Structures are given as structure tokens and as C-alpha cells.
Amino acid sequence: MNVTLWGTRGSLAAPGPETARYGGNTSCVEVRGPDGTVLALDAGTGLRRLGAALPRGLRRVDLLLTHLHMDHLQGLGFFGPLYNPAMEVHIWGPASTTQNLWARLTRYLSPPLFPVHLRDLPCRLSLHEVPCGEFEIGEFRVTSSLVCHPGPTVGYRITTSGATLAYIPDHEPALGARSFPIDEDWTSGYSVAAGVDLLIHDAQYSSSEYATHIGWGHSSLKHALDFAALAEVKRIVLFHHDPAHNDDELDRITAEAVASARPPFSVTPAIEGTAFELGNNAFALGANQV
Ligand SMILES: [Zn+2]
Ligand SMILES: [Zn+2]
């Protein structure tokens, strides 16, 4: 499977010269299977470029939302396939106890927040509330599980022949733990991430910043590395960078966290445009910039 990072920022898009290397777009990741199935993970502002880069002739795309915070939704109205009558678009997202997915998405995709109403989009649109369990999309087996973050939020575990990816961009597994990590059975997100080839995980804060943001739903870099160690992943991508962190700060806090934790797996800070190739018993890190 091929994994491309189209948006790596959390909370708010942060374009500018000080963030040019890591990128300013919010959460969006593309996953392509060997047979051509295309998944988009989250609809942050990176989704616009993802939509523009899809292969000609593609007739179906599945968009998997972890939750509906704006930094994971703001690109949705600018996703080209929504305006193509020949395109089948499936949007998957977590259920809520208050309103269904259609009603919750319409709060953004309707005036006055957006000029086009969800019901008027010309594509063939289907909405699905994700089951908490396993389901199939084309060649992928997908498992979703609720994780610790404000509001209904899931993480995704995505498997195809010979490769498994976990995507948990907004996650605070250390919340409520006297010391972290704790026992795996009591750790939010553990089953999503256990043993994966690549884990894309929340790493919004430095340890000192986390101390003043407990309960905000995010991880420190240290907690992300501790979580990855508990789950025995092969590689972690540190994702959902705080909008206040510029390129030099991200270099520094990543180096400090890795030097302190000395993890037995590879650590890669998420850089917009990076592509990874997973599978066939060989894990190649591609530094291909799109
Ligand atoms: Zn977020
Ligand atoms: Zn969030």
C-alpha cells in the first residue's frame, strides 16, 4: 500500500515561510492499495490537493473521517470528486448519540458557513456511520475503534496484502493515567495500533506544553513514542503538529524526544508531501515529495 501525507498540521492550517518544510495544511492522508482502491483519511485542508492528484478515470473514492472537528473537515467542500457526477464518493465517520452523520456534516456544508448544501452535490454520495469493528472497502480490511478525544472519535487500522497501517491523528491515551504507559488492555487505541507496520499518531505538544493542556485530547511527543513502544509498531510518524510550532522547533522537539526515549523503532516527523510504501515484507521509506 502507498501512503501519502497531504496535511500534517493539527488544529488550524498554518501556512507561511516558518512552516514551509513541514507544511501548513491540516490532517489528510491518502492510502492507495495495489489494486487501485483509494482511501482519503480525514478532510483537513490537505484534501484539496489530494482530490486534484487522483488518477484520471477513478470512479470511486472513500473518505474516512476520524471525527468532525474543523481541522479534519475544512477541506471537504473543496474536494473535487464531490462535484463530478461520474464519481461515487463514500464518506465514513463515527456515529453520535445526538445527530446522524448527514445532519452533523450539513452543519458545515450549508449556508451560512458554506455556499453549497450537502444535498446539492452532483456526485453519487453515500454516507456511512462506521461500525466499531471490522468492515471492508475494496481490497482493504478496515477496523475502527473509539479513542480518547473530545466528542465521538475513532482511530483506523487498515490492512491489505502484507501491510497494516494505523491512523490515530487526535488521541490522548495518557489522560487519566497516573503514569504512562499503562497496561495495554486499559490503553485507548492499543488494539488499533498493535504491531502495525506504520503508525500515524498525534504528537501535538512538547512535554512542558502537555502539562498545561491535559484533557485537550492530544499527546506529547513522549506519549506518542511511549504508546508506539507499548503497541510494538515498526515505525511511527509523528503527526498533527501544533500550529504554533515552526520548522526549527519541530526539528528540535523531535530530536529531543527521540534522544530521550531511544525507541527501538523508526521515528519520522510528518512532512507534508512525503509518501511511504508498505508491504511485500519490505518496508521502504520513500522521501518522495508530491
Ligand atoms: Zn485535529
Ligand atoms: Zn480533534
mmCIF file of C-alpha atoms in Angstrom, residues 55-251:
data_model
loop_
_atom_site.group_PDB
_atom_site.id
_atom_site.type_symbol
_atom_site.label_atom_id
_atom_site.label_comp_id
_atom_site.label_asym_id
_atom_site.label_seq_id
_atom_site.Cartn_x
_atom_site.Cartn_y
_atom_site.Cartn_z
ATOM 1 C CA PRO A 55 -5.871 9.277 -11.186
ATOM 2 C CA ARG A 56 -7.996 10.120 -14.213
ATOM 3 C CA GLY A 57 -10.749 7.614 -14.693
ATOM 4 C CA LEU A 58 -11.088 6.811 -10.979
ATOM 5 C CA ARG A 59 -14.770 6.205 -10.306
ATOM 6 C CA ARG A 60 -14.892 5.668 -6.536
ATOM 7 C CA VAL A 61 -13.182 7.227 -3.555
ATOM 8 C CA ASP A 62 -13.833 6.552 0.147
ATOM 9 C CA LEU A 63 -13.275 9.303 2.701
ATOM 10 C CA LEU A 64 -12.797 8.080 6.281
ATOM 11 C CA LEU A 65 -13.287 10.743 8.943
ATOM 12 C CA THR A 66 -11.883 10.154 12.423
ATOM 13 C CA HIS A 67 -14.153 12.879 13.846
ATOM 14 C CA LEU A 68 -15.744 16.141 12.834
ATOM 15 C CA HIS A 69 -13.513 18.815 14.370
ATOM 16 C CA MET A 70 -12.932 21.562 11.798
ATOM 17 C CA ASP A 71 -9.249 20.779 11.230
ATOM 18 C CA HIS A 72 -10.418 17.372 9.909
ATOM 19 C CA LEU A 73 -13.325 18.723 7.870
ATOM 20 C CA GLN A 74 -12.442 22.080 6.393
ATOM 21 C CA GLY A 75 -11.169 20.676 3.082
ATOM 22 C CA LEU A 76 -14.366 18.754 2.384
ATOM 23 C CA GLY A 77 -16.098 21.489 0.402
ATOM 24 C CA PHE A 78 -13.017 21.776 -1.815
ATOM 25 C CA PHE A 79 -12.736 18.059 -2.654
ATOM 26 C CA GLY A 80 -13.015 17.878 -6.448
ATOM 27 C CA PRO A 81 -14.733 14.438 -6.674
ATOM 28 C CA LEU A 82 -17.797 15.858 -4.858
ATOM 29 C CA TYR A 83 -18.510 17.965 -7.951
ATOM 30 C CA ASN A 84 -18.086 15.141 -10.501
ATOM 31 C CA PRO A 85 -21.401 13.431 -11.444
ATOM 32 C CA ALA A 86 -19.479 10.345 -12.603
ATOM 33 C CA MET A 87 -17.839 9.869 -9.208
ATOM 34 C CA GLU A 88 -19.030 7.654 -6.379
ATOM 35 C CA VAL A 89 -17.999 9.190 -3.047
ATOM 36 C CA HIS A 90 -18.455 7.343 0.226
ATOM 37 C CA ILE A 91 -17.976 9.292 3.448
ATOM 38 C CA TRP A 92 -17.466 7.272 6.632
ATOM 39 C CA GLY A 93 -17.496 8.767 10.117
ATOM 40 C CA PRO A 94 -18.223 7.956 13.750
ATOM 41 C CA ALA A 95 -21.789 7.813 14.999
ATOM 42 C CA SER A 96 -23.038 10.232 17.622
ATOM 43 C CA THR A 97 -25.737 9.926 20.241
ATOM 44 C CA THR A 98 -27.212 13.284 19.208
ATOM 45 C CA GLN A 99 -27.476 13.555 15.385
ATOM 46 C CA ASN A 100 -26.693 11.300 12.441
ATOM 47 C CA LEU A 101 -23.643 11.848 10.232
ATOM 48 C CA TRP A 102 -25.653 13.595 7.494
ATOM 49 C CA ALA A 103 -27.046 16.181 9.918
ATOM 50 C CA ARG A 104 -23.649 16.815 11.500
ATOM 51 C CA LEU A 105 -21.850 17.253 8.155
ATOM 52 C CA THR A 106 -24.622 19.557 6.942
ATOM 53 C CA ARG A 107 -23.820 21.967 9.760
ATOM 54 C CA TYR A 108 -20.660 22.812 7.811
ATOM 55 C CA LEU A 109 -21.807 22.080 4.231
ATOM 56 C CA SER A 110 -24.710 24.510 4.140
ATOM 57 C CA PRO A 111 -25.148 28.295 4.299
ATOM 58 C CA PRO A 112 -24.036 30.428 6.016
ATOM 59 C CA LEU A 113 -20.770 28.510 6.587
ATOM 60 C CA PHE A 114 -20.554 27.168 3.014
ATOM 61 C CA PRO A 115 -22.457 28.178 -0.150
ATOM 62 C CA VAL A 116 -23.239 24.644 -1.372
ATOM 63 C CA HIS A 117 -25.589 22.368 0.513
ATOM 64 C CA LEU A 118 -24.540 18.754 1.048
ATOM 65 C CA ARG A 119 -27.746 17.532 -0.649
ATOM 66 C CA ASP A 120 -26.982 19.523 -3.834
ATOM 67 C CA LEU A 121 -23.583 17.976 -4.559
ATOM 68 C CA PRO A 122 -23.606 16.381 -8.038
ATOM 69 C CA CYS A 123 -21.534 13.268 -7.214
ATOM 70 C CA ARG A 124 -23.120 9.967 -6.199
ATOM 71 C CA LEU A 125 -22.742 10.420 -2.453
ATOM 72 C CA SER A 126 -23.211 7.797 0.269
ATOM 73 C CA LEU A 127 -22.718 8.361 3.982
ATOM 74 C CA HIS A 128 -21.882 5.591 6.436
ATOM 75 C CA GLU A 129 -21.572 5.617 10.203
ATOM 76 C CA VAL A 130 -18.565 3.375 10.876
ATOM 77 C CA PRO A 131 -19.209 0.194 12.785
ATOM 78 C CA CYS A 132 -16.979 -0.285 15.817
ATOM 79 C CA GLY A 133 -15.411 -3.397 14.393
ATOM 80 C CA GLU A 134 -14.187 -4.644 11.027
ATOM 81 C CA PHE A 135 -15.536 -3.807 7.570
ATOM 82 C CA GLU A 136 -14.238 -3.931 4.004
ATOM 83 C CA ILE A 137 -13.624 -1.227 1.425
ATOM 84 C CA GLY A 138 -12.388 -2.683 -1.851
ATOM 85 C CA GLU A 139 -9.159 -4.541 -1.139
ATOM 86 C CA PHE A 140 -8.807 -3.056 2.370
ATOM 87 C CA ARG A 141 -9.928 -4.503 5.672
ATOM 88 C CA VAL A 142 -10.652 -1.593 7.990
ATOM 89 C CA THR A 143 -11.158 -1.685 11.739
ATOM 90 C CA SER A 144 -12.401 1.370 13.593
ATOM 91 C CA SER A 145 -12.344 1.833 17.324
ATOM 92 C CA LEU A 146 -13.354 4.724 19.572
ATOM 93 C CA VAL A 147 -10.346 6.506 21.065
ATOM 94 C CA CYS A 148 -9.791 9.093 23.785
ATOM 95 C CA HIS A 149 -10.510 12.580 22.345
ATOM 96 C CA PRO A 150 -13.347 15.066 22.951
ATOM 97 C CA GLY A 151 -16.520 14.011 21.076
ATOM 98 C CA PRO A 152 -17.032 10.761 19.140
ATOM 99 C CA THR A 153 -13.610 9.990 17.620
ATOM 100 C CA VAL A 154 -12.215 6.823 16.070
ATOM 101 C CA GLY A 155 -8.829 5.506 15.021
ATOM 102 C CA TYR A 156 -8.485 3.358 11.912
ATOM 103 C CA ARG A 157 -6.491 0.190 11.346
ATOM 104 C CA ILE A 158 -6.177 -0.546 7.619
ATOM 105 C CA THR A 159 -4.865 -3.824 6.254
ATOM 106 C CA THR A 160 -4.179 -5.103 2.785
ATOM 107 C CA SER A 161 -1.970 -7.875 1.468
ATOM 108 C CA GLY A 162 1.168 -7.794 3.571
ATOM 109 C CA ALA A 163 0.827 -4.362 5.176
ATOM 110 C CA THR A 164 -1.025 -2.712 8.048
ATOM 111 C CA LEU A 165 -1.393 0.992 8.788
ATOM 112 C CA ALA A 166 -2.859 2.645 11.904
ATOM 113 C CA TYR A 167 -4.133 6.227 11.765
ATOM 114 C CA ILE A 168 -4.875 7.946 15.109
ATOM 115 C CA PRO A 169 -4.306 11.662 14.492
ATOM 116 C CA ASP A 170 -6.125 13.012 17.562
ATOM 117 C CA HIS A 171 -5.547 10.960 20.674
ATOM 118 C CA GLU A 172 -4.762 11.397 24.357
ATOM 119 C CA PRO A 173 -4.087 7.887 25.676
ATOM 120 C CA ALA A 174 -2.287 9.299 28.735
ATOM 121 C CA LEU A 175 -5.421 11.057 30.026
ATOM 122 C CA GLY A 176 -6.303 9.797 33.484
ATOM 123 C CA ALA A 177 -3.188 7.637 33.837
ATOM 124 C CA ARG A 178 -1.105 8.265 36.949
ATOM 125 C CA SER A 179 1.922 7.283 34.917
ATOM 126 C CA PHE A 180 2.009 6.417 31.231
ATOM 127 C CA PRO A 181 2.167 3.911 29.599
ATOM 128 C CA ILE A 182 -0.273 1.707 31.481
ATOM 129 C CA ASP A 183 -1.406 -1.855 30.880
ATOM 130 C CA GLU A 184 -2.224 -2.444 27.209
ATOM 131 C CA ASP A 185 -5.751 -3.691 27.977
ATOM 132 C CA TRP A 186 -6.553 -0.297 29.510
ATOM 133 C CA THR A 187 -4.832 1.837 26.880
ATOM 134 C CA SER A 188 -7.014 3.759 24.428
ATOM 135 C CA GLY A 189 -6.164 2.872 20.825
ATOM 136 C CA TYR A 190 -3.982 -0.135 21.651
ATOM 137 C CA SER A 191 -5.938 -2.605 19.501
ATOM 138 C CA VAL A 192 -5.812 -0.199 16.549
ATOM 139 C CA ALA A 193 -2.044 0.167 16.657
ATOM 140 C CA ALA A 194 -0.775 -3.201 17.912
ATOM 141 C CA GLY A 195 2.069 -4.479 15.742
ATOM 142 C CA VAL A 196 1.402 -2.273 12.702
ATOM 143 C CA ASP A 197 3.984 -1.528 10.020
ATOM 144 C CA LEU A 198 3.270 2.198 10.248
ATOM 145 C CA LEU A 199 1.507 4.212 12.952
ATOM 146 C CA ILE A 200 0.479 7.798 12.162
ATOM 147 C CA HIS A 201 -0.151 9.328 15.586
ATOM 148 C CA ASP A 202 -0.925 12.578 17.355
ATOM 149 C CA ALA A 203 2.221 14.341 18.647
ATOM 150 C CA GLN A 204 0.950 17.867 19.138
ATOM 151 C CA TYR A 205 2.810 19.005 22.238
ATOM 152 C CA SER A 206 6.197 19.091 23.864
ATOM 153 C CA SER A 207 6.146 17.581 27.368
ATOM 154 C CA SER A 208 6.054 21.024 29.005
ATOM 155 C CA GLU A 209 3.178 22.136 26.759
ATOM 156 C CA TYR A 210 1.230 18.958 27.541
ATOM 157 C CA ALA A 211 1.316 19.786 31.250
ATOM 158 C CA THR A 212 -0.898 22.815 30.577
ATOM 159 C CA HIS A 213 -3.145 21.064 28.025
ATOM 160 C CA ILE A 214 -4.243 17.922 29.882
ATOM 161 C CA GLY A 215 -7.700 16.907 28.685
ATOM 162 C CA TRP A 216 -7.475 18.770 25.377
ATOM 163 C CA GLY A 217 -7.364 15.430 23.559
ATOM 164 C CA HIS A 218 -3.785 15.334 22.313
ATOM 165 C CA SER A 219 -0.452 13.670 23.015
ATOM 166 C CA SER A 220 3.016 14.895 23.767
ATOM 167 C CA LEU A 221 5.782 13.538 21.547
ATOM 168 C CA LYS A 222 6.910 11.478 24.543
ATOM 169 C CA HIS A 223 3.457 9.951 24.988
ATOM 170 C CA ALA A 224 3.260 9.169 21.270
ATOM 171 C CA LEU A 225 6.612 7.330 21.462
ATOM 172 C CA ASP A 226 5.571 5.524 24.676
ATOM 173 C CA PHE A 227 2.291 4.476 23.035
ATOM 174 C CA ALA A 228 4.137 3.227 19.933
ATOM 175 C CA ALA A 229 6.536 1.232 22.103
ATOM 176 C CA LEU A 230 3.646 -0.354 24.002
ATOM 177 C CA ALA A 231 1.970 -1.274 20.706
ATOM 178 C CA GLU A 232 5.274 -2.605 19.287
ATOM 179 C CA VAL A 233 4.911 -0.792 15.974
ATOM 180 C CA LYS A 234 7.625 -0.928 13.309
ATOM 181 C CA ARG A 235 7.570 2.788 12.548
ATOM 182 C CA ILE A 236 5.812 5.896 13.831
ATOM 183 C CA VAL A 237 5.039 9.110 12.002
ATOM 184 C CA LEU A 238 4.635 11.991 14.477
ATOM 185 C CA PHE A 239 1.565 13.844 13.195
ATOM 186 C CA HIS A 240 -0.864 16.698 13.961
ATOM 187 C CA HIS A 241 1.796 19.336 14.638
ATOM 188 C CA ASP A 242 0.709 22.280 16.733
ATOM 189 C CA PRO A 243 0.141 25.349 14.506
ATOM 190 C CA ALA A 244 2.449 27.370 16.783
ATOM 191 C CA HIS A 245 5.427 25.069 16.112
ATOM 192 C CA ASN A 246 7.647 26.301 13.314
ATOM 193 C CA ASP A 247 10.052 24.110 11.340
ATOM 194 C CA ASP A 248 13.049 24.726 13.601
ATOM 195 C CA GLU A 249 11.043 23.986 16.748
ATOM 196 C CA LEU A 250 9.739 20.750 15.235
ATOM 197 C CA ASP A 251 13.309 19.732 14.402
#
